[in-house]
mmCIF file of N, CA and C in Angstrom:
data_model
loop_
_atom_site.group_PDB
_atom_site.id
_atom_site.type_symbol
_atom_site.label_atom_id
_atom_site.label_comp_id
_atom_site.label_asym_id
_atom_site.label_seq_id
_atom_site.Cartn_x
_atom_site.Cartn_y
_atom_site.Cartn_z
ATOM 1 N N MET A 194 75.838 -6.474 17.774
ATOM 2 C CA MET A 194 74.903 -7.032 18.736
ATOM 3 C C MET A 194 73.883 -5.944 19.064
ATOM 4 N N THR A 195 72.617 -6.289 19.010
ATOM 5 C CA THR A 195 71.575 -5.312 19.288
ATOM 6 C C THR A 195 71.480 -5.046 20.779
ATOM 7 N N LEU A 196 70.810 -3.972 21.120
ATOM 8 C CA LEU A 196 70.625 -3.623 22.526
ATOM 9 C C LEU A 196 69.848 -4.711 23.263
ATOM 10 N N LYS A 197 68.818 -5.271 22.610
ATOM 11 C CA LYS A 197 68.035 -6.337 23.246
ATOM 12 C C LYS A 197 68.901 -7.564 23.513
ATOM 13 N N SER A 198 69.701 -7.976 22.519
ATOM 14 C CA SER A 198 70.533 -9.164 22.715
ATOM 15 C C SER A 198 71.598 -8.918 23.768
ATOM 16 N N LEU A 199 72.131 -7.711 23.820
ATOM 17 C CA LEU A 199 73.098 -7.367 24.858
ATOM 18 C C LEU A 199 72.449 -7.431 26.233
ATOM 19 N N ALA A 200 71.227 -6.945 26.346
ATOM 20 C CA ALA A 200 70.514 -6.986 27.629
ATOM 21 C C ALA A 200 70.232 -8.424 28.053
ATOM 22 N N ILE A 201 69.834 -9.262 27.104
ATOM 23 C CA ILE A 201 69.568 -10.670 27.422
ATOM 24 C C ILE A 201 70.845 -11.360 27.874
ATOM 25 N N MET A 202 71.940 -11.166 27.132
ATOM 26 C CA MET A 202 73.201 -11.814 27.485
ATOM 27 C C MET A 202 73.711 -11.307 28.826
ATOM 28 N N THR A 203 73.576 -10.014 29.090
ATOM 29 C CA THR A 203 73.994 -9.461 30.376
ATOM 30 C C THR A 203 73.190 -10.075 31.507
ATOM 31 N N ALA A 204 71.893 -10.197 31.313
ATOM 32 C CA ALA A 204 71.044 -10.805 32.347
ATOM 33 C C ALA A 204 71.442 -12.252 32.603
ATOM 34 N N ILE A 205 71.765 -12.965 31.545
ATOM 35 C CA ILE A 205 72.142 -14.368 31.690
ATOM 36 C C ILE A 205 73.461 -14.509 32.438
ATOM 37 N N LEU A 206 74.433 -13.713 32.049
ATOM 38 C CA LEU A 206 75.777 -13.885 32.584
ATOM 39 C C LEU A 206 76.011 -13.201 33.916
ATOM 40 N N SER A 207 75.150 -12.259 34.293
ATOM 41 C CA SER A 207 75.446 -11.481 35.495
ATOM 42 C C SER A 207 74.502 -11.725 36.660
ATOM 43 N N THR A 208 73.555 -12.612 36.509
ATOM 44 C CA THR A 208 72.621 -12.820 37.608
ATOM 45 C C THR A 208 72.559 -14.276 38.009
ATOM 46 N N ASN A 209 72.351 -14.482 39.271
ATOM 47 C CA ASN A 209 72.143 -15.828 39.781
ATOM 48 C C ASN A 209 70.728 -15.963 40.324
ATOM 49 N N VAL A 210 69.872 -14.992 40.032
ATOM 50 C CA VAL A 210 68.512 -14.991 40.547
ATOM 51 C C VAL A 210 67.678 -16.082 39.883
ATOM 52 N N ALA A 211 67.754 -16.174 38.571
ATOM 53 C CA ALA A 211 66.961 -17.169 37.850
ATOM 54 C C ALA A 211 67.599 -18.539 38.005
ATOM 55 N N PRO A 212 66.796 -19.553 38.267
ATOM 56 C CA PRO A 212 67.355 -20.891 38.401
ATOM 57 C C PRO A 212 67.885 -21.391 37.063
ATOM 58 N N ALA A 213 68.968 -22.163 37.115
ATOM 59 C CA ALA A 213 69.520 -22.738 35.893
ATOM 60 C C ALA A 213 68.589 -23.833 35.399
ATOM 61 N N LEU A 214 68.398 -23.868 34.101
ATOM 62 C CA LEU A 214 67.587 -24.926 33.511
ATOM 63 C C LEU A 214 68.481 -26.125 33.235
ATOM 64 N N ALA A 215 67.943 -27.291 33.404
ATOM 65 C CA ALA A 215 68.688 -28.502 33.079
ATOM 66 C C ALA A 215 68.858 -28.579 31.566
ATOM 67 N N GLN A 216 69.750 -29.404 31.115
ATOM 68 C CA GLN A 216 69.959 -29.616 29.689
ATOM 69 C C GLN A 216 69.863 -31.113 29.429
ATOM 70 N N ALA A 217 69.178 -31.497 28.383
ATOM 71 C CA ALA A 217 69.064 -32.902 28.001
ATOM 72 C C ALA A 217 69.501 -33.047 26.552
ATOM 73 N N VAL A 218 70.365 -34.008 26.290
ATOM 74 C CA VAL A 218 70.803 -34.302 24.929
ATOM 75 C C VAL A 218 70.150 -35.618 24.518
ATOM 76 N N ASN A 219 69.391 -35.558 23.434
ATOM 77 C CA ASN A 219 68.662 -36.730 22.941
ATOM 78 C C ASN A 219 69.061 -37.018 21.503
ATOM 79 N N SER A 220 68.759 -38.209 21.041
ATOM 80 C CA SER A 220 69.036 -38.547 19.649
ATOM 81 C C SER A 220 67.996 -37.860 18.761
ATOM 82 N N CYS A 221 68.283 -37.807 17.500
ATOM 83 C CA CYS A 221 67.350 -37.211 16.544
ATOM 84 C C CYS A 221 66.318 -38.222 16.054
ATOM 85 N N ASP A 222 66.243 -39.364 16.700
ATOM 86 C CA ASP A 222 65.259 -40.387 16.350
ATOM 87 C C ASP A 222 63.949 -40.146 17.088
ATOM 88 N N SER A 223 63.385 -38.957 16.902
ATOM 89 C CA SER A 223 62.115 -38.628 17.549
ATOM 90 C C SER A 223 61.308 -37.706 16.639
ATOM 91 N N TYR A 224 60.062 -37.529 16.983
ATOM 92 C CA TYR A 224 59.196 -36.654 16.180
ATOM 93 C C TYR A 224 59.697 -35.214 16.166
ATOM 94 N N ILE A 225 60.468 -34.822 17.170
ATOM 95 C CA ILE A 225 60.957 -33.443 17.261
ATOM 96 C C ILE A 225 61.884 -33.111 16.095
ATOM 97 N N ALA A 226 62.661 -34.080 15.645
ATOM 98 C CA ALA A 226 63.638 -33.862 14.575
ATOM 99 C C ALA A 226 62.962 -33.940 13.212
ATOM 100 N N ASN A 227 61.970 -33.114 13.002
ATOM 101 C CA ASN A 227 61.162 -33.118 11.795
ATOM 102 C C ASN A 227 61.391 -31.807 11.052
ATOM 103 N N ALA A 228 61.657 -31.885 9.763
ATOM 104 C CA ALA A 228 61.908 -30.677 8.972
ATOM 105 C C ALA A 228 60.742 -29.694 9.023
ATOM 106 N N ALA A 229 59.544 -30.177 9.291
ATOM 107 C CA ALA A 229 58.374 -29.297 9.390
ATOM 108 C C ALA A 229 58.481 -28.345 10.576
ATOM 109 N N PHE A 230 59.346 -28.659 11.536
ATOM 110 C CA PHE A 230 59.482 -27.833 12.735
ATOM 111 C C PHE A 230 60.588 -26.785 12.627
ATOM 112 N N LEU A 231 61.246 -26.678 11.470
ATOM 113 C CA LEU A 231 62.279 -25.662 11.277
ATOM 114 C C LEU A 231 61.668 -24.282 11.476
ATOM 115 N N VAL A 232 62.331 -23.453 12.269
ATOM 116 C CA VAL A 232 61.836 -22.102 12.545
ATOM 117 C C VAL A 232 62.345 -21.161 11.455
ATOM 118 N N PHE A 233 61.442 -20.381 10.895
ATOM 119 C CA PHE A 233 61.786 -19.421 9.838
ATOM 120 C C PHE A 233 61.872 -18.016 10.392
ATOM 121 N N PRO A 234 62.692 -17.145 9.831
ATOM 122 C CA PRO A 234 63.583 -17.370 8.704
ATOM 123 C C PRO A 234 64.870 -18.074 9.148
ATOM 124 N N PRO A 235 65.345 -19.052 8.371
ATOM 125 C CA PRO A 235 66.531 -19.815 8.748
ATOM 126 C C PRO A 235 67.784 -18.959 8.953
ATOM 127 N N ALA A 236 67.862 -17.817 8.296
ATOM 128 C CA ALA A 236 69.027 -16.945 8.480
ATOM 129 C C ALA A 236 69.165 -16.490 9.928
ATOM 130 N N GLU A 237 68.058 -16.456 10.669
ATOM 131 C CA GLU A 237 68.082 -16.027 12.067
ATOM 132 C C GLU A 237 68.036 -17.193 13.046
ATOM 133 N N THR A 238 67.730 -18.379 12.564
ATOM 134 C CA THR A 238 67.504 -19.505 13.478
ATOM 135 C C THR A 238 68.427 -20.691 13.228
ATOM 136 N N THR A 239 69.409 -20.500 12.350
ATOM 137 C CA THR A 239 70.424 -21.520 12.114
ATOM 138 C C THR A 239 71.789 -20.853 12.150
ATOM 139 N N ALA A 240 72.821 -21.651 12.390
ATOM 140 C CA ALA A 240 74.184 -21.118 12.404
ATOM 141 C C ALA A 240 75.158 -22.243 12.092
ATOM 142 N N GLU A 241 76.336 -21.868 11.571
ATOM 143 C CA GLU A 241 77.386 -22.835 11.259
ATOM 144 C C GLU A 241 78.688 -22.408 11.914
ATOM 145 N N TYR A 242 79.455 -23.401 12.363
ATOM 146 C CA TYR A 242 80.760 -23.171 12.983
ATOM 147 C C TYR A 242 81.735 -24.211 12.453
ATOM 148 N N ALA A 243 83.020 -24.030 12.716
ATOM 149 C CA ALA A 243 84.074 -24.948 12.263
ATOM 150 C C ALA A 243 83.962 -25.171 10.753
ATOM 151 N N ASP A 244 83.911 -24.063 10.018
ATOM 152 C CA ASP A 244 83.800 -24.110 8.557
ATOM 153 C C ASP A 244 82.622 -24.953 8.082
ATOM 154 N N GLY A 245 81.511 -24.870 8.792
ATOM 155 C CA GLY A 245 80.291 -25.570 8.400
ATOM 156 C C GLY A 245 80.174 -26.987 8.924
ATOM 157 N N ALA A 246 81.187 -27.469 9.649
ATOM 158 C CA ALA A 246 81.141 -28.843 10.173
ATOM 159 C C ALA A 246 80.137 -28.990 11.311
ATOM 160 N N VAL A 247 79.903 -27.914 12.057
ATOM 161 C CA VAL A 247 78.938 -27.924 13.160
ATOM 162 C C VAL A 247 77.801 -26.986 12.780
ATOM 163 N N ARG A 248 76.578 -27.508 12.820
ATOM 164 C CA ARG A 248 75.413 -26.719 12.415
ATOM 165 C C ARG A 248 74.364 -26.735 13.517
ATOM 166 N N LEU A 249 73.839 -25.558 13.819
ATOM 167 C CA LEU A 249 72.760 -25.419 14.795
ATOM 168 C C LEU A 249 71.474 -25.092 14.046
ATOM 169 N N ILE A 250 70.395 -25.759 14.415
ATOM 170 C CA ILE A 250 69.107 -25.565 13.757
ATOM 171 C C ILE A 250 68.032 -25.457 14.834
ATOM 172 N N THR A 251 67.308 -24.339 14.854
ATOM 173 C CA THR A 251 66.238 -24.155 15.833
ATOM 174 C C THR A 251 64.958 -24.815 15.330
ATOM 175 N N LEU A 252 64.341 -25.599 16.212
ATOM 176 C CA LEU A 252 63.088 -26.284 15.898
ATOM 177 C C LEU A 252 62.005 -25.843 16.873
ATOM 178 N N ASP A 253 60.771 -25.754 16.391
ATOM 179 C CA ASP A 253 59.613 -25.417 17.228
ATOM 180 C C ASP A 253 58.520 -26.438 16.945
ATOM 181 N N THR A 254 58.151 -27.195 17.959
ATOM 182 C CA THR A 254 57.146 -28.249 17.788
ATOM 183 C C THR A 254 55.732 -27.671 17.752
ATOM 184 N N ALA A 255 55.555 -26.697 16.878
ATOM 185 C CA ALA A 255 54.248 -26.084 16.613
ATOM 186 C C ALA A 255 53.599 -25.521 17.869
ATOM 187 N N GLY A 256 54.431 -24.970 18.757
ATOM 188 C CA GLY A 256 53.898 -24.323 19.954
ATOM 189 C C GLY A 256 53.405 -25.267 21.021
ATOM 190 N N GLU A 257 53.716 -26.539 20.904
ATOM 191 C CA GLU A 257 53.267 -27.519 21.902
ATOM 192 C C GLU A 257 54.453 -28.156 22.594
ATOM 193 N N PRO A 258 54.505 -28.171 23.880
ATOM 194 C CA PRO A 258 53.645 -27.418 24.783
ATOM 195 C C PRO A 258 53.983 -25.929 24.735
ATOM 196 N N ALA A 259 53.016 -25.106 25.041
ATOM 197 C CA ALA A 259 53.166 -23.652 24.918
ATOM 198 C C ALA A 259 54.331 -23.114 25.738
ATOM 199 N N CYS A 260 54.611 -23.740 26.856
ATOM 200 C CA CYS A 260 55.679 -23.265 27.737
ATOM 201 C C CYS A 260 57.063 -23.492 27.176
ATOM 202 N N CYS A 261 57.198 -24.466 26.294
ATOM 203 C CA CYS A 261 58.574 -24.893 26.004
ATOM 204 C C CYS A 261 58.655 -25.784 24.772
ATOM 205 N N SER A 262 58.377 -25.188 23.625
ATOM 206 C CA SER A 262 58.308 -25.962 22.387
ATOM 207 C C SER A 262 59.552 -25.846 21.510
ATOM 208 N N TYR A 263 60.541 -25.058 21.933
ATOM 209 C CA TYR A 263 61.743 -24.871 21.126
ATOM 210 C C TYR A 263 62.835 -25.852 21.535
ATOM 211 N N HIS A 264 63.479 -26.462 20.523
ATOM 212 C CA HIS A 264 64.569 -27.407 20.729
ATOM 213 C C HIS A 264 65.694 -27.030 19.772
ATOM 214 N N LEU A 265 66.921 -27.436 20.100
ATOM 215 C CA LEU A 265 68.063 -27.149 19.241
ATOM 216 C C LEU A 265 68.596 -28.447 18.653
ATOM 217 N N MET A 266 68.587 -28.533 17.327
ATOM 218 C CA MET A 266 69.210 -29.661 16.638
ATOM 219 C C MET A 266 70.654 -29.271 16.347
ATOM 220 N N VAL A 267 71.580 -30.168 16.653
ATOM 221 C CA VAL A 267 72.994 -29.921 16.381
ATOM 222 C C VAL A 267 73.511 -31.049 15.500
ATOM 223 N N LEU A 268 74.060 -30.684 14.347
ATOM 224 C CA LEU A 268 74.703 -31.630 13.437
ATOM 225 C C LEU A 268 76.203 -31.435 13.560
ATOM 226 N N TYR A 269 76.960 -32.535 13.644
ATOM 227 C CA TYR A 269 78.413 -32.455 13.814
ATOM 228 C C TYR A 269 79.036 -33.744 13.285
ATOM 229 N N PRO A 270 80.329 -33.704 12.918
ATOM 230 C CA PRO A 270 80.964 -34.876 12.312
ATOM 231 C C PRO A 270 81.076 -36.055 13.280
ATOM 232 N N SER A 271 80.916 -37.258 12.728
ATOM 233 C CA SER A 271 81.149 -38.472 13.510
ATOM 234 C C SER A 271 82.639 -38.575 13.834
ATOM 235 N N SER A 272 83.006 -39.502 14.702
ATOM 236 C CA SER A 272 84.408 -39.616 15.111
ATOM 237 C C SER A 272 85.334 -39.916 13.935
ATOM 238 N N ASP A 273 84.858 -40.637 12.928
ATOM 239 C CA ASP A 273 85.713 -40.903 11.766
ATOM 240 C C ASP A 273 85.449 -39.923 10.620
ATOM 241 N N GLY A 274 84.516 -39.005 10.823
ATOM 242 C CA GLY A 274 84.240 -37.970 9.835
ATOM 243 C C GLY A 274 83.481 -38.437 8.610
ATOM 244 N N SER A 275 82.961 -39.658 8.624
ATOM 245 C CA SER A 275 82.311 -40.183 7.424
ATOM 246 C C SER A 275 80.833 -39.813 7.305
ATOM 247 N N TYR A 276 80.242 -39.301 8.378
ATOM 248 C CA TYR A 276 78.835 -38.902 8.343
ATOM 249 C C TYR A 276 78.588 -37.862 9.436
ATOM 250 N N LEU A 277 77.407 -37.281 9.447
ATOM 251 C CA LEU A 277 77.047 -36.309 10.474
ATOM 252 C C LEU A 277 76.254 -36.979 11.587
ATOM 253 N N GLU A 278 76.645 -36.703 12.814
ATOM 254 C CA GLU A 278 75.860 -37.086 13.986
ATOM 255 C C GLU A 278 74.757 -36.044 14.135
ATOM 256 N N CYS A 279 73.678 -36.409 14.788
ATOM 257 C CA CYS A 279 72.578 -35.481 15.028
ATOM 258 C C CYS A 279 72.113 -35.633 16.463
ATOM 259 N N SER A 280 72.092 -34.528 17.197
ATOM 260 C CA SER A 280 71.604 -34.532 18.576
ATOM 261 C C SER A 280 70.602 -33.406 18.759
ATOM 262 N N LEU A 281 69.637 -33.634 19.641
ATOM 263 C CA LEU A 281 68.668 -32.610 20.025
ATOM 264 C C LEU A 281 68.977 -32.171 21.442
ATOM 265 N N VAL A 282 69.070 -30.865 21.648
ATOM 266 C CA VAL A 282 69.284 -30.330 22.991
ATOM 267 C C VAL A 282 67.979 -29.676 23.429
ATOM 268 N N SER A 283 67.493 -30.107 24.586
ATOM 269 C CA SER A 283 66.246 -29.607 25.162
ATOM 270 C C SER A 283 66.499 -29.276 26.620
ATOM 271 N N SER A 284 65.564 -28.573 27.246
ATOM 272 C CA SER A 284 65.778 -28.247 28.661
ATOM 273 C C SER A 284 65.617 -29.484 29.536
ATOM 274 N N THR A 285 64.741 -30.408 29.150
ATOM 275 C CA THR A 285 64.594 -31.699 29.835
ATOM 276 C C THR A 285 64.290 -32.748 28.774
ATOM 277 N N VAL A 286 64.171 -33.985 29.174
ATOM 278 C CA VAL A 286 63.840 -35.048 28.231
ATOM 279 C C VAL A 286 62.488 -34.782 27.568
ATOM 280 N N ASP A 287 61.546 -34.200 28.312
ATOM 281 C CA ASP A 287 60.189 -33.997 27.804
ATOM 282 C C ASP A 287 59.892 -32.598 27.278
ATOM 283 N N TYR A 288 60.667 -31.605 27.680
ATOM 284 C CA TYR A 288 60.354 -30.215 27.337
ATOM 285 C C TYR A 288 61.540 -29.496 26.710
ATOM 286 N N GLY A 289 61.201 -28.540 25.834
ATOM 287 C CA GLY A 289 62.207 -27.695 25.222
ATOM 288 C C GLY A 289 62.339 -26.392 25.992
ATOM 289 N N TYR A 290 62.556 -25.314 25.257
ATOM 290 C CA TYR A 290 62.717 -23.976 25.820
ATOM 291 C C TYR A 290 61.552 -23.104 25.372
ATOM 292 N N TYR A 291 61.361 -21.991 26.046
ATOM 293 C CA TYR A 291 60.360 -21.018 25.632
ATOM 294 C C TYR A 291 60.818 -20.354 24.336
ATOM 295 N N SER A 292 62.123 -20.098 24.224
ATOM 296 C CA SER A 292 62.714 -19.595 22.988
ATOM 297 C C SER A 292 64.220 -19.843 23.011
ATOM 298 N N ILE A 293 64.825 -19.844 21.816
ATOM 299 C CA ILE A 293 66.263 -20.045 21.640
ATOM 300 C C ILE A 293 66.757 -18.958 20.695
ATOM 301 N N PHE A 294 67.893 -18.342 21.020
ATOM 302 C CA PHE A 294 68.440 -17.238 20.225
ATOM 303 C C PHE A 294 69.770 -17.655 19.596
ATOM 304 N N VAL A 295 69.708 -18.527 18.585
ATOM 305 C CA VAL A 295 70.911 -19.031 17.917
ATOM 306 C C VAL A 295 71.730 -17.893 17.324
ATOM 307 N N ASN A 296 71.061 -16.887 16.786
ATOM 308 C CA ASN A 296 71.770 -15.773 16.150
ATOM 309 C C ASN A 296 72.505 -14.888 17.155
ATOM 310 N N GLN A 297 72.354 -15.159 18.448
ATOM 311 C CA GLN A 297 73.062 -14.397 19.478
ATOM 312 C C GLN A 297 74.070 -15.266 20.233
ATOM 313 N N ALA A 298 74.381 -16.437 19.690
ATOM 314 C CA ALA A 298 75.316 -17.348 20.357
ATOM 315 C C ALA A 298 76.682 -16.692 20.515
ATOM 316 N N GLN A 299 77.281 -16.921 21.666
ATOM 317 C CA GLN A 299 78.623 -16.425 21.951
ATOM 318 C C GLN A 299 79.601 -17.574 21.707
ATOM 319 N N VAL A 300 80.588 -17.340 20.853
ATOM 320 C CA VAL A 300 81.587 -18.359 20.546
ATOM 321 C C VAL A 300 82.647 -18.353 21.642
ATOM 322 N N LEU A 301 82.790 -19.478 22.317
ATOM 323 C CA LEU A 301 83.820 -19.630 23.339
ATOM 324 C C LEU A 301 85.068 -20.272 22.747
ATOM 325 N N ARG A 302 84.858 -21.151 21.770
ATOM 326 C CA ARG A 302 85.968 -21.817 21.081
ATOM 327 C C ARG A 302 85.462 -22.283 19.725
ATOM 328 N N ASP A 303 86.272 -22.094 18.690
ATOM 329 C CA ASP A 303 85.927 -22.541 17.346
ATOM 330 C C ASP A 303 87.226 -22.788 16.605
ATOM 331 N N ASP A 304 87.719 -24.026 16.661
ATOM 332 C CA ASP A 304 88.959 -24.377 15.982
ATOM 333 C C ASP A 304 88.857 -25.794 15.432
ATOM 334 N N ALA A 305 89.969 -26.350 14.974
ATOM 335 C CA ALA A 305 89.962 -27.669 14.345
ATOM 336 C C ALA A 305 89.646 -28.799 15.316
ATOM 337 N N GLU A 306 89.779 -28.554 16.619
ATOM 338 C CA GLU A 306 89.571 -29.607 17.611
ATOM 339 C C GLU A 306 88.189 -29.582 18.257
ATOM 340 N N ALA A 307 87.651 -28.383 18.454
ATOM 341 C CA ALA A 307 86.394 -28.291 19.204
ATOM 342 C C ALA A 307 85.648 -26.999 18.896
ATOM 343 N N VAL A 308 84.362 -27.048 19.165
ATOM 344 C CA VAL A 308 83.502 -25.863 19.112
ATOM 345 C C VAL A 308 82.767 -25.794 20.444
ATOM 346 N N SER A 309 82.854 -24.636 21.092
ATOM 347 C CA SER A 309 82.123 -24.399 22.340
ATOM 348 C C SER A 309 81.352 -23.104 22.190
ATOM 349 N N LEU A 310 80.073 -23.150 22.540
ATOM 350 C CA LEU A 310 79.182 -22.005 22.360
ATOM 351 C C LEU A 310 78.327 -21.797 23.597
ATOM 352 N N MET A 311 77.955 -20.555 23.842
ATOM 353 C CA MET A 311 76.953 -20.219 24.842
ATOM 354 C C MET A 311 75.761 -19.653 24.065
ATOM 355 N N VAL A 312 74.650 -20.359 24.108
ATOM 356 C CA VAL A 312 73.469 -19.972 23.340
ATOM 357 C C VAL A 312 72.409 -19.434 24.295
ATOM 358 N N PRO A 313 72.022 -18.163 24.155
ATOM 359 C CA PRO A 313 70.962 -17.613 25.008
ATOM 360 C C PRO A 313 69.624 -18.298 24.726
ATOM 361 N N THR A 314 68.878 -18.524 25.780
ATOM 362 C CA THR A 314 67.547 -19.124 25.677
ATOM 363 C C THR A 314 66.622 -18.404 26.645
ATOM 364 N N GLU A 315 65.375 -18.750 26.583
ATOM 365 C CA GLU A 315 64.421 -18.377 27.627
ATOM 366 C C GLU A 315 63.750 -19.661 28.069
ATOM 367 N N GLY A 316 63.578 -19.783 29.361
ATOM 368 C CA GLY A 316 62.920 -20.953 29.911
ATOM 369 C C GLY A 316 61.629 -20.562 30.583
ATOM 370 N N ASN A 317 60.951 -21.548 31.108
ATOM 371 C CA ASN A 317 59.700 -21.313 31.805
ATOM 372 C C ASN A 317 59.781 -22.017 33.147
ATOM 373 N N VAL A 318 59.734 -21.237 34.207
ATOM 374 C CA VAL A 318 59.765 -21.786 35.558
ATOM 375 C C VAL A 318 58.505 -21.328 36.274
ATOM 376 N N ASP A 319 57.667 -22.272 36.610
ATOM 377 C CA ASP A 319 56.408 -21.979 37.303
ATOM 378 C C ASP A 319 55.575 -20.933 36.571
ATOM 379 N N GLY A 320 55.542 -21.021 35.240
ATOM 380 C CA GLY A 320 54.738 -20.112 34.437
ATOM 381 C C GLY A 320 55.386 -18.775 34.140
ATOM 382 N N GLU A 321 56.594 -18.562 34.620
ATOM 383 C CA GLU A 321 57.298 -17.299 34.388
ATOM 384 C C GLU A 321 58.438 -17.519 33.396
ATOM 385 N N VAL A 322 58.513 -16.667 32.368
ATOM 386 C CA VAL A 322 59.592 -16.744 31.387
ATOM 387 C C VAL A 322 60.836 -16.116 31.998
ATOM 388 N N ILE A 323 61.941 -16.877 31.965
ATOM 389 C CA ILE A 323 63.189 -16.398 32.558
ATOM 390 C C ILE A 323 64.319 -16.466 31.536
ATOM 391 N N PRO A 324 65.281 -15.528 31.609
ATOM 392 C CA PRO A 324 66.455 -15.633 30.746
ATOM 393 C C PRO A 324 67.309 -16.809 31.204
ATOM 394 N N ALA A 325 67.873 -17.512 30.253
ATOM 395 C CA ALA A 325 68.718 -18.662 30.561
ATOM 396 C C ALA A 325 69.729 -18.821 29.425
ATOM 397 N N ALA A 326 70.473 -19.887 29.456
ATOM 398 C CA ALA A 326 71.438 -20.171 28.394
ATOM 399 C C ALA A 326 71.776 -21.647 28.421
ATOM 400 N N MET A 327 72.301 -22.115 27.300
ATOM 401 C CA MET A 327 72.832 -23.475 27.246
ATOM 402 C C MET A 327 74.249 -23.399 26.704
ATOM 403 N N ARG A 328 75.114 -24.198 27.283
ATOM 404 C CA ARG A 328 76.471 -24.313 26.763
ATOM 405 C C ARG A 328 76.519 -25.575 25.917
ATOM 406 N N ILE A 329 77.056 -25.440 24.707
ATOM 407 C CA ILE A 329 77.206 -26.555 23.782
ATOM 408 C C ILE A 329 78.696 -26.762 23.553
ATOM 409 N N ASP A 330 79.170 -27.989 23.767
ATOM 410 C CA ASP A 330 80.571 -28.342 23.524
ATOM 411 C C ASP A 330 80.612 -29.524 22.562
ATOM 412 N N VAL A 331 81.240 -29.318 21.405
ATOM 413 C CA VAL A 331 81.387 -30.378 20.412
ATOM 414 C C VAL A 331 82.868 -30.709 20.296
ATOM 415 N N ASP A 332 83.218 -31.958 20.571
ATOM 416 C CA ASP A 332 84.583 -32.454 20.387
ATOM 417 C C ASP A 332 84.644 -33.018 18.975
ATOM 418 N N LEU A 333 85.317 -32.309 18.077
ATOM 419 C CA LEU A 333 85.322 -32.698 16.674
ATOM 420 C C LEU A 333 86.098 -33.990 16.433
ATOM 421 N N ALA A 334 87.146 -34.253 17.206
ATOM 422 C CA ALA A 334 87.927 -35.481 17.030
ATOM 423 C C ALA A 334 87.157 -36.704 17.515
ATOM 424 N N ALA A 335 86.471 -36.569 18.631
ATOM 425 C CA ALA A 335 85.739 -37.699 19.214
ATOM 426 C C ALA A 335 84.345 -37.859 18.622
ATOM 427 N N GLY A 336 83.837 -36.817 17.971
ATOM 428 C CA GLY A 336 82.482 -36.872 17.428
ATOM 429 C C GLY A 336 81.433 -36.911 18.512
ATOM 430 N N THR A 337 81.640 -36.088 19.557
ATOM 431 C CA THR A 337 80.708 -36.077 20.685
ATOM 432 C C THR A 337 80.199 -34.670 20.952
ATOM 433 N N LEU A 338 79.042 -34.609 21.589
ATOM 434 C CA LEU A 338 78.431 -33.347 21.976
ATOM 435 C C LEU A 338 78.044 -33.432 23.445
ATOM 436 N N ALA A 339 78.288 -32.345 24.171
ATOM 437 C CA ALA A 339 77.832 -32.227 25.556
ATOM 438 C C ALA A 339 77.104 -30.901 25.682
ATOM 439 N N ALA A 340 76.072 -30.871 26.494
ATOM 440 C CA ALA A 340 75.323 -29.641 26.757
ATOM 441 C C ALA A 340 75.185 -29.488 28.256
ATOM 442 N N SER A 341 75.272 -28.240 28.711
ATOM 443 C CA SER A 341 75.152 -27.987 30.146
ATOM 444 C C SER A 341 74.589 -26.594 30.364
ATOM 445 N N ALA A 342 74.135 -26.362 31.575
ATOM 446 C CA ALA A 342 73.726 -25.017 31.978
ATOM 447 C C ALA A 342 74.992 -24.285 32.389
ATOM 448 N N PRO A 343 75.083 -22.994 32.095
ATOM 449 C CA PRO A 343 76.303 -22.248 32.466
ATOM 450 C C PRO A 343 76.456 -22.112 33.970
#
């Protein structure tokens, strides 16, 4: 873990000064879930867990809106395992994050039943960039995803 990522994670986990950002889980049936919005290089902006069954993909809607154009696409198995579900995690229904640090995600749980992650982000509150995070919980048996602020 780099010094910068350690500082970001420490700020997220040790302070209550910055307001928590809301989390919204949406379907991938929107313009946001477009391959053109994949953030490069993918080695730094994508990740796999549960032997590749859960995949995180960082998307950027071409800098629009400037405050919060980053969204997280999560692919995970359906309840019967026959296909992949797709969900978009954003800070609100209308806005994403200022940035998302998938390559710095902290694994809380990664086993045959579930994957739980804490993903560092940056949000925008009243024009100020603040450290934040999103918690992602995938129930592999139920084929469900939940997202929350820590």
